[in-house]
Coordinates of C-alpha atoms in Angstrom, one line a residue:
X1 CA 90.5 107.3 141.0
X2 CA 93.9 105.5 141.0
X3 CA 94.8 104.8 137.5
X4 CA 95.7 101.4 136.3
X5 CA 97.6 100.4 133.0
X6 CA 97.1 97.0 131.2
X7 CA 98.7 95.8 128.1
X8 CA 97.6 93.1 126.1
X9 CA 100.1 91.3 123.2
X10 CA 99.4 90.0 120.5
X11 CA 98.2 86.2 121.2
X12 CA 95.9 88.0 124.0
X13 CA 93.9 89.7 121.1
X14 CA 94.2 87.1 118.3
X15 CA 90.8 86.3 118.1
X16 CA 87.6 87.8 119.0
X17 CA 87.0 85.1 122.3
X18 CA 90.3 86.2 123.7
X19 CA 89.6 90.1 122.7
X20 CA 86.4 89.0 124.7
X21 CA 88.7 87.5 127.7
X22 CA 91.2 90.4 127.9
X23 CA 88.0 92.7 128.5
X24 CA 87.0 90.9 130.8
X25 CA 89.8 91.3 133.1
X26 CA 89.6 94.7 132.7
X27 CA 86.1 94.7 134.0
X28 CA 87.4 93.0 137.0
X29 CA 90.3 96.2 137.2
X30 CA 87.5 98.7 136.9
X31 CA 85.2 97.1 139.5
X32 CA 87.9 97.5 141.8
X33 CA 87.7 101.1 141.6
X34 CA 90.7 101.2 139.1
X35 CA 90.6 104.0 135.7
X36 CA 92.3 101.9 133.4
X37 CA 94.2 102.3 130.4
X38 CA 94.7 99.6 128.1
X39 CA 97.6 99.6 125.7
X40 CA 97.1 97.0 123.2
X41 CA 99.1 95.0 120.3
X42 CA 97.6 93.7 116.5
X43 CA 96.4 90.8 116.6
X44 CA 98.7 87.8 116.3
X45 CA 100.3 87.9 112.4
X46 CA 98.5 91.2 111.6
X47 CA 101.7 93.1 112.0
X48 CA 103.8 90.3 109.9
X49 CA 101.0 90.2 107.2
X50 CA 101.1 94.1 106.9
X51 CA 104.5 94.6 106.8
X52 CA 104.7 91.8 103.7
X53 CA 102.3 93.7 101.9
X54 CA 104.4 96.8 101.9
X55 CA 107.5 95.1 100.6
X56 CA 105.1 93.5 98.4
X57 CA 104.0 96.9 97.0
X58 CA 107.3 98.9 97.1
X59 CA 110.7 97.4 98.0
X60 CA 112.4 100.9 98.7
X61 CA 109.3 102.1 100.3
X62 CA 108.7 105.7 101.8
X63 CA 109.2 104.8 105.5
X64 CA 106.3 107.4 106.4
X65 CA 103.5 105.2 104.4
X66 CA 105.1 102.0 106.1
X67 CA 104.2 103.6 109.8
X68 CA 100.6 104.4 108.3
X69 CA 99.8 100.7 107.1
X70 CA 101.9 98.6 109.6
X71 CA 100.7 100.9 112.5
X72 CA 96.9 99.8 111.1
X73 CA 96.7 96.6 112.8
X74 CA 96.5 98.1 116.6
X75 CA 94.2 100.7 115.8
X76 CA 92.0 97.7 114.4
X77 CA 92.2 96.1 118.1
X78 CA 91.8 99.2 120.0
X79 CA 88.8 99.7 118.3
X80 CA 87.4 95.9 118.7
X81 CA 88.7 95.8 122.8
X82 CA 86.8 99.0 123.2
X83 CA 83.6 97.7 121.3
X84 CA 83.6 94.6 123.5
X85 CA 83.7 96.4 126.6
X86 CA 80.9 98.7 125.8
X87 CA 78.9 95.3 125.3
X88 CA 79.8 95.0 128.9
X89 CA 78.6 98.5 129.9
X90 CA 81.8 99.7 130.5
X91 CA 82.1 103.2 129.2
X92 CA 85.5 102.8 127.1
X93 CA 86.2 104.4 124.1
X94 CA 89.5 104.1 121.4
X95 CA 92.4 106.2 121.3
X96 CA 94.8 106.6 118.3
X97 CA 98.4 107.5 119.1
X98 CA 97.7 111.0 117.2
X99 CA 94.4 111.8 119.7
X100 CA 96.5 111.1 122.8
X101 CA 98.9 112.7 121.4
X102 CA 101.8 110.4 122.1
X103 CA 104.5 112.9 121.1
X104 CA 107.1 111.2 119.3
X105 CA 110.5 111.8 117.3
X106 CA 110.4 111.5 113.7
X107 CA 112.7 108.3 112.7
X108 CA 110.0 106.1 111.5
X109 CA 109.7 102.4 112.3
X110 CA 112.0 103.2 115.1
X111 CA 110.5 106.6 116.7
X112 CA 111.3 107.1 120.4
X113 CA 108.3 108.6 122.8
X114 CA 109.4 112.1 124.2
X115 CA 106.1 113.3 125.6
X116 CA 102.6 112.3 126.9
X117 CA 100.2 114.7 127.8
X118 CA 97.3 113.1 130.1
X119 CA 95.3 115.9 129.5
X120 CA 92.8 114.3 127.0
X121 CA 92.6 111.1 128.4
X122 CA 92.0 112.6 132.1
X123 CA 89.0 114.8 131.2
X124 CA 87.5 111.8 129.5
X125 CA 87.9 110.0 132.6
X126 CA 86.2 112.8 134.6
X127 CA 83.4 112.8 132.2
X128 CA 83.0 109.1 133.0
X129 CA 84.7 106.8 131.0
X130 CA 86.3 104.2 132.9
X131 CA 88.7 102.6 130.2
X132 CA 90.7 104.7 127.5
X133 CA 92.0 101.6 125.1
X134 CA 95.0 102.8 123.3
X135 CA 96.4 101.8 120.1
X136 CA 100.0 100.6 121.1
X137 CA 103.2 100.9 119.3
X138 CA 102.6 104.1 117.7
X139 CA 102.4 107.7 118.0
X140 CA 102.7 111.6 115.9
X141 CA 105.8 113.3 114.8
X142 CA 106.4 116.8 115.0
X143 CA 105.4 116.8 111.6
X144 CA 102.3 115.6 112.3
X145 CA 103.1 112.0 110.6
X146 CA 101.6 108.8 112.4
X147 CA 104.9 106.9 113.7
X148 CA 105.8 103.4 115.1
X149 CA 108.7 102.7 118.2
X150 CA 110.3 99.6 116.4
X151 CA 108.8 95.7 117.2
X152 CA 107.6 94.9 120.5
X153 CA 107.0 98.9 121.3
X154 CA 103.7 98.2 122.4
X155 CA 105.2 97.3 125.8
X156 CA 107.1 100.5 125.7
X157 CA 103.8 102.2 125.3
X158 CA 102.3 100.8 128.1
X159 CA 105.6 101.9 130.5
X160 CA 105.1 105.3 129.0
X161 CA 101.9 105.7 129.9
X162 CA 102.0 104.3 133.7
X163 CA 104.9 106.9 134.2
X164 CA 102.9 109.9 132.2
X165 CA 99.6 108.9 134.8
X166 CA 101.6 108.3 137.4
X167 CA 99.5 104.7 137.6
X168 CA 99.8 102.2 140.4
X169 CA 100.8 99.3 138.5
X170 CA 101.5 98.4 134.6
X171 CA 100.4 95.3 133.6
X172 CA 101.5 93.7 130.8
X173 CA 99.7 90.4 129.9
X174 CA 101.5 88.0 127.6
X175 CA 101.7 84.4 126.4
X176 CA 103.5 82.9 129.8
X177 CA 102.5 83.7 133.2
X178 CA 105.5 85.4 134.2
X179 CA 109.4 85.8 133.8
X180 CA 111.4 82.4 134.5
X181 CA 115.0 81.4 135.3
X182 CA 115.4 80.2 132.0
X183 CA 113.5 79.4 128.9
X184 CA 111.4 76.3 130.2
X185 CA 111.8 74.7 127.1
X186 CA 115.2 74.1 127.2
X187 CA 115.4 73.7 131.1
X188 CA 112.4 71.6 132.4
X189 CA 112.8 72.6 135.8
X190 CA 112.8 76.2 135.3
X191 CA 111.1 78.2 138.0
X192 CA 109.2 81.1 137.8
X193 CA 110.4 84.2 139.7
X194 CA 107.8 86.3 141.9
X195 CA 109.7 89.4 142.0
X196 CA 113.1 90.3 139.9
X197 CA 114.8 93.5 140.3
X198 CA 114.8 96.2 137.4
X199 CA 118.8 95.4 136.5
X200 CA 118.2 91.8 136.4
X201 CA 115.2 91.9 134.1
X202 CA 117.2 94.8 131.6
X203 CA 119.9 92.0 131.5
X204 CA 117.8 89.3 130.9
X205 CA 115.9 91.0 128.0
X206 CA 119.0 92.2 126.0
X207 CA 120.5 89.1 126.3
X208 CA 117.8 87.1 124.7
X209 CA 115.1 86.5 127.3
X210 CA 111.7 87.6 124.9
X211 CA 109.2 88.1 128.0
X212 CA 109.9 92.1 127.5
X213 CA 111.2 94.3 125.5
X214 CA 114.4 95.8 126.2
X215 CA 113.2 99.6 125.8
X216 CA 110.3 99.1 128.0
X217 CA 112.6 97.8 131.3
X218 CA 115.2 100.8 130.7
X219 CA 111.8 103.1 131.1
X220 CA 110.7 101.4 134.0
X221 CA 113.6 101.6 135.6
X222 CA 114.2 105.2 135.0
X223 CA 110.5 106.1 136.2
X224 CA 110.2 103.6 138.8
X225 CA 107.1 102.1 137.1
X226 CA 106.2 98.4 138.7
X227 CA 105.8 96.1 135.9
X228 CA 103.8 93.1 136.8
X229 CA 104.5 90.1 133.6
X230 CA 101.1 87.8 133.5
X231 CA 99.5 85.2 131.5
X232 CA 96.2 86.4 129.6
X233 CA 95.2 82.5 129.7
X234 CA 95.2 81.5 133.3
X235 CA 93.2 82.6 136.4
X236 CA 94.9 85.5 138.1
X237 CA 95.4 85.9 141.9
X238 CA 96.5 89.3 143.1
X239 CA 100.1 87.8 143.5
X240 CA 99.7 85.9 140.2
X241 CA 103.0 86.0 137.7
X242 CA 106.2 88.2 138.3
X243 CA 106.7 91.1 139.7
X244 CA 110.1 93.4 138.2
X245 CA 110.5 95.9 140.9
X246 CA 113.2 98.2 142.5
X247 CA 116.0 96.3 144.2
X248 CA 114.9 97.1 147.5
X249 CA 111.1 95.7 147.4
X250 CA 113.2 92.2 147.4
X251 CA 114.4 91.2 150.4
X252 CA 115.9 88.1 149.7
X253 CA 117.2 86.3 146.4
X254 CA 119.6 84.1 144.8
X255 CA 122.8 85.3 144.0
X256 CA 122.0 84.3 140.4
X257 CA 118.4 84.9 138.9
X258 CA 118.6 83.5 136.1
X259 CA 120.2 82.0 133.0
X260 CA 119.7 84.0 129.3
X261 CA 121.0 82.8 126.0
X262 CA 121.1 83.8 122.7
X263 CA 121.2 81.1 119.6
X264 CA 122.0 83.3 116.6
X265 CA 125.5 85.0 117.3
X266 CA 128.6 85.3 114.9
X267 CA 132.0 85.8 116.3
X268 CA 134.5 87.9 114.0
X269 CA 138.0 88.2 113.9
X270 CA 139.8 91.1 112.3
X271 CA 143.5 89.4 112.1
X272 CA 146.9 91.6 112.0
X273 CA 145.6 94.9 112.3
X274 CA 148.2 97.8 113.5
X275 CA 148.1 98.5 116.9
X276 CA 147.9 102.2 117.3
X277 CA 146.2 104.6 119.1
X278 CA 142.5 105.0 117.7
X279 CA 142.2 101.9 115.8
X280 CA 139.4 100.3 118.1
X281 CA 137.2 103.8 117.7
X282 CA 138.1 103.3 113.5
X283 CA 137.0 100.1 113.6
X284 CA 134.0 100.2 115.3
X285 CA 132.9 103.3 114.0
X286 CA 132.8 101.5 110.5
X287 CA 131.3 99.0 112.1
X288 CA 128.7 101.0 113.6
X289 CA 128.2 103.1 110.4
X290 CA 127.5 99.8 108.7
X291 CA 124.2 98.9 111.0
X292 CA 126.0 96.0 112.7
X293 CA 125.4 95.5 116.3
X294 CA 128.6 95.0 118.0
X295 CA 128.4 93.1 121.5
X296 CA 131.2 91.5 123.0
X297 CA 134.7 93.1 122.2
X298 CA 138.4 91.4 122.6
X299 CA 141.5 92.9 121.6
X300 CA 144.6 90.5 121.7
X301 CA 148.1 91.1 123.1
X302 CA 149.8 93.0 120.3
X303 CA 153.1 91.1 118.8
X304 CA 155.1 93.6 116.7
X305 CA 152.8 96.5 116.7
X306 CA 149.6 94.4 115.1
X307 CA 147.1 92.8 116.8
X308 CA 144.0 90.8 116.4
X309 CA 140.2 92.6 117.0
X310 CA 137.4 90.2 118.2
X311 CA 134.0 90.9 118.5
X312 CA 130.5 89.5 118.2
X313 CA 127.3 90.2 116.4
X314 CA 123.9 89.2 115.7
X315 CA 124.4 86.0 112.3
X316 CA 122.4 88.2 110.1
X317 CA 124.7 90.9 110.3
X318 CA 127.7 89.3 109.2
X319 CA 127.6 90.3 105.9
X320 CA 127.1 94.0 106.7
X321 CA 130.6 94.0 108.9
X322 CA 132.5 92.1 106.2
X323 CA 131.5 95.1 103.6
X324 CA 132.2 97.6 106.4
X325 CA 135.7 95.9 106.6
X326 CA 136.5 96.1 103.2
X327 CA 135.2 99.6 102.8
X328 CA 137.7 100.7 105.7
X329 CA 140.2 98.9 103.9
X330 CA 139.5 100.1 100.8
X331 CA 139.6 103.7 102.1
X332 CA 142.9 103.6 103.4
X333 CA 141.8 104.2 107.4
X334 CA 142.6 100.0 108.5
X335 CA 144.6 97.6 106.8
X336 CA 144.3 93.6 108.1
X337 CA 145.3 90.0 107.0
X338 CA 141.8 88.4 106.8
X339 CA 138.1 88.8 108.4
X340 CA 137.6 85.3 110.1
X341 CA 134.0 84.9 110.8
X342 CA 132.4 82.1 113.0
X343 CA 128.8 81.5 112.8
X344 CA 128.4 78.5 114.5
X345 CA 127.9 79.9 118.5
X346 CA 125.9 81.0 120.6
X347 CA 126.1 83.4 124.1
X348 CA 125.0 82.3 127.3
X349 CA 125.0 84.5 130.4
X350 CA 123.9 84.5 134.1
X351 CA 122.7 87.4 135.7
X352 CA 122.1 88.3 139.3
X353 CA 121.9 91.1 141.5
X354 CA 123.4 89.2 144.2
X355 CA 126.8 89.0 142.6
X356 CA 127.5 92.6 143.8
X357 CA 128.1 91.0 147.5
X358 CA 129.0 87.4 146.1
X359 CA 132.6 86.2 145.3
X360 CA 133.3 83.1 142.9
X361 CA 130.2 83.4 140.6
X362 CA 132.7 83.4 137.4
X363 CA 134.9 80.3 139.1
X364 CA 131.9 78.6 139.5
X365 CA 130.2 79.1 136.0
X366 CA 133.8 78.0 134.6
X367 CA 134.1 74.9 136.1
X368 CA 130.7 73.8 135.4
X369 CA 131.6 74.7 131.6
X370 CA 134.8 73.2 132.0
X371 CA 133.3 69.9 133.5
X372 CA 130.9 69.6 130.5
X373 CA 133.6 69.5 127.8
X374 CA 132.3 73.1 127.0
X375 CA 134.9 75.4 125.7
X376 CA 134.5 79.2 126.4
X377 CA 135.7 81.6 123.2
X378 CA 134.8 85.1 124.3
X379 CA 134.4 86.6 127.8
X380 CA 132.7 89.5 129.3
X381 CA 131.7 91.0 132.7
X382 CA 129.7 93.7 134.2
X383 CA 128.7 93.8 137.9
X384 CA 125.8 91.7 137.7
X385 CA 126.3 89.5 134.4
X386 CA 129.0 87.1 133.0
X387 CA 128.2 86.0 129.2
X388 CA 130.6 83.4 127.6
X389 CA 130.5 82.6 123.8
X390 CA 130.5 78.8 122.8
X391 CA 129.8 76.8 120.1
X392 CA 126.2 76.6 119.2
X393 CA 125.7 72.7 119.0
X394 CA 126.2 73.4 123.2
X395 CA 124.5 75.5 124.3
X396 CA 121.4 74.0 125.6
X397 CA 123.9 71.7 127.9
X398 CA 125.6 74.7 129.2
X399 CA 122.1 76.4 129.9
X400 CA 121.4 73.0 131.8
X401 CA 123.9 72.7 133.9
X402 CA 124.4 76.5 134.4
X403 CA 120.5 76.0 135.8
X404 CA 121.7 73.3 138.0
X405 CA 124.7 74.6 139.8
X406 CA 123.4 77.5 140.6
X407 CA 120.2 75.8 142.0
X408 CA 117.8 77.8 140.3
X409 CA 115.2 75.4 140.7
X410 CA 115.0 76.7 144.2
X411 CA 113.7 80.3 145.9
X412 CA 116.0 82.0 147.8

């Protein structure tokens, strides 16, 4: 039988009605003929709650015990989904990541998946079960250690496992019914997309959009898994919510998609630093060695043989790059004037496959900037994004009007 994947987060299984809900529309699924394999989250908190009781218990904690009580909380819901759907004679049973085995690497709390063997799971399914539910977000090291792939990995478990089974169509049920131009609660008349293309949606997700996670697109993408993005609340047509697909299964589509912003960015300055051969590698490699994460880079026009270094990075993080500075400096490899550090913006960027073929995209985003008052401090490109850094206190405006000019209200 074709196989079928569906993922459920963690406001889908938050209580025992919507556990009851989800399993229902797998039901549906499996009277359609459909295997299915459903990947689900903890319930809503679980993960927060458990992760607060290991810091409680041991601030410098052994990272292997934290994957074995944090990755607790899906192995709870697996169990439950699969309970509630042999209420509904539906032969289903739970699946740890360890019994898959979902083969993993062994950097805990932020493992990557390097194998899935459907070898288990298909000779259950030709014994008769109809629905493996599997525990999400986790899987075995080579050392045989219970890991976890890092917040929001659930969804990369589910991408993972429509490539290993080679299934139709990944589901991944969420809190909104699909992925949308912009956050609708900053832009009212945001429109939800039926289909968005693999690039758009990896843009869209690493610069801020929360539908799904990064990791999960870039697998997609690589395996040519169809995501489909639902709402677990609503009534579902077969063309219900937003399908992220190759480029070529859209035929037509604005030249923009949509509008992505992120509200907690710091921009840093690195002021009078000698411009020499090898000084951006230096500095970002201290940078880098420091766990900050560097996004948008501009070097200045040197004067003199010194030059200025800009560059931004999640607000959190600031303090990290200012003792990465000081270590470099300290260790003879950079010398500077000062560190000037603004934390008071924010990025916004549009992305859109259709800027490939389209001219003026930048122009245009400029001048609607421009004509707001809005004053751009850090630029960057690539061929199908432009992200501008701005102060903070504007950046629902610019989102506005950036929704406006490019009609985004409207399909293609």
């Amino acid at each position: 039988m074709p196989v079928l994947v569906m993922k459920f987060g963690g406001t889908s299984v938050a209580t025992l009605d919507r556990i009851r809900r989800a399993a229902k529309r797998v039901g549906v699924e499996v009277a359609k003929g459909y295997d299915v394999i459903v990947i689900v989250s903890a319930m809503s908190g679980k993960t927060n709650e458990l992760v607060g009781w290991v810091n409680e218990t041991s601030a410098l904690y052994d990272a292997r015990e934290y994957d074995a009580v944090v990755s607790s909380g899906e192995n709870v819901t697996a169990g439950l989904m699969a309970l509630t759907l042999q209420e509904m004679d539906v032969p289903a049973r739970s699946w740890q990541g360890w019994q898959v085995p979902v083969k993993t690497t062994s950097a805990h709390a932020s493992a990557r998946i390097e194998e899935i063997p459907p070898e288990n799971i298909t000779a259950k399914f030709a014994d008769g079960m109809r629905v493996a539910v599997v525990a999400g977000f986790q899987g075995v090291s080579p050392e045989g250690r219970i890991t976890t792939l890092g917040r929001g990995g659930s969804d990369t478990t589910a991408v993972a496992f429509a490539a290993a089974f080679n299934a139709e169509r990944c589901d991944i049920y969420t809190d909104v019914d699909g992925v949308y131009t912009t956050d609708p609660r900053v832009e009212a008349k945001a429109r939800k997309l039926d289909k968005i293309s693999f690039e758009e949606m990896l843009e869209l997700a690493s610069l801020g959009a929360k539908v799904l996670q990064t990791r999960s697109v870039e697998l997609a993408m690589r395996y040519k898994v169809k995501l489909r993005v639902l709402s677990s609340f609503e009534e579902q047509s077969d063309d219900a919510g937003t399908l992220v697909c190759a480029e070529e299964e859209i035929m037509e589509s604005n030249v923009v998609a949509g509008v992505a912003f992120s509200r907690d960015e710091a921009k840093m300055t690195l002021v009078s630093v000698a411009d020499r051969p090898g000084i951006a590698a230096t500095i970002f490699t201290a940078l880098s060695e420091g766990g900050v994460n560097v996004d948008m880079i501009v070097q200045n026009i040197a004067e003199e043989g010194r030059t200025d270094m800009t560059w931004s990075c999640p607000v959190d993080q600031v303090k990290r790059a200012d003792i990465a500075m000081q270590k470099a400096a300290q260790d003879g490899v950079i010398n500077y004037d000062e560190l000037i550090v603004d934390e008071g913006v924010a990025k916004v960027s549009v992305v859109g496959i259709g800027m490939r073929s389209h001219t003026g995209v930048a122009a245009k985003m400029f001048k609607v900037l421009s004509d707001e008052g809005i004053n751009i401090k850090v630029i960057t490109t690539s061929e199908i994004k432009i992200s501008v850094l701005i102060d903070r206190k504007y950046m629902e405006l610019a989102v506005q009007a950036l929704h406006d000019a490019f009609e985004l209200d409207k399909a293609a």
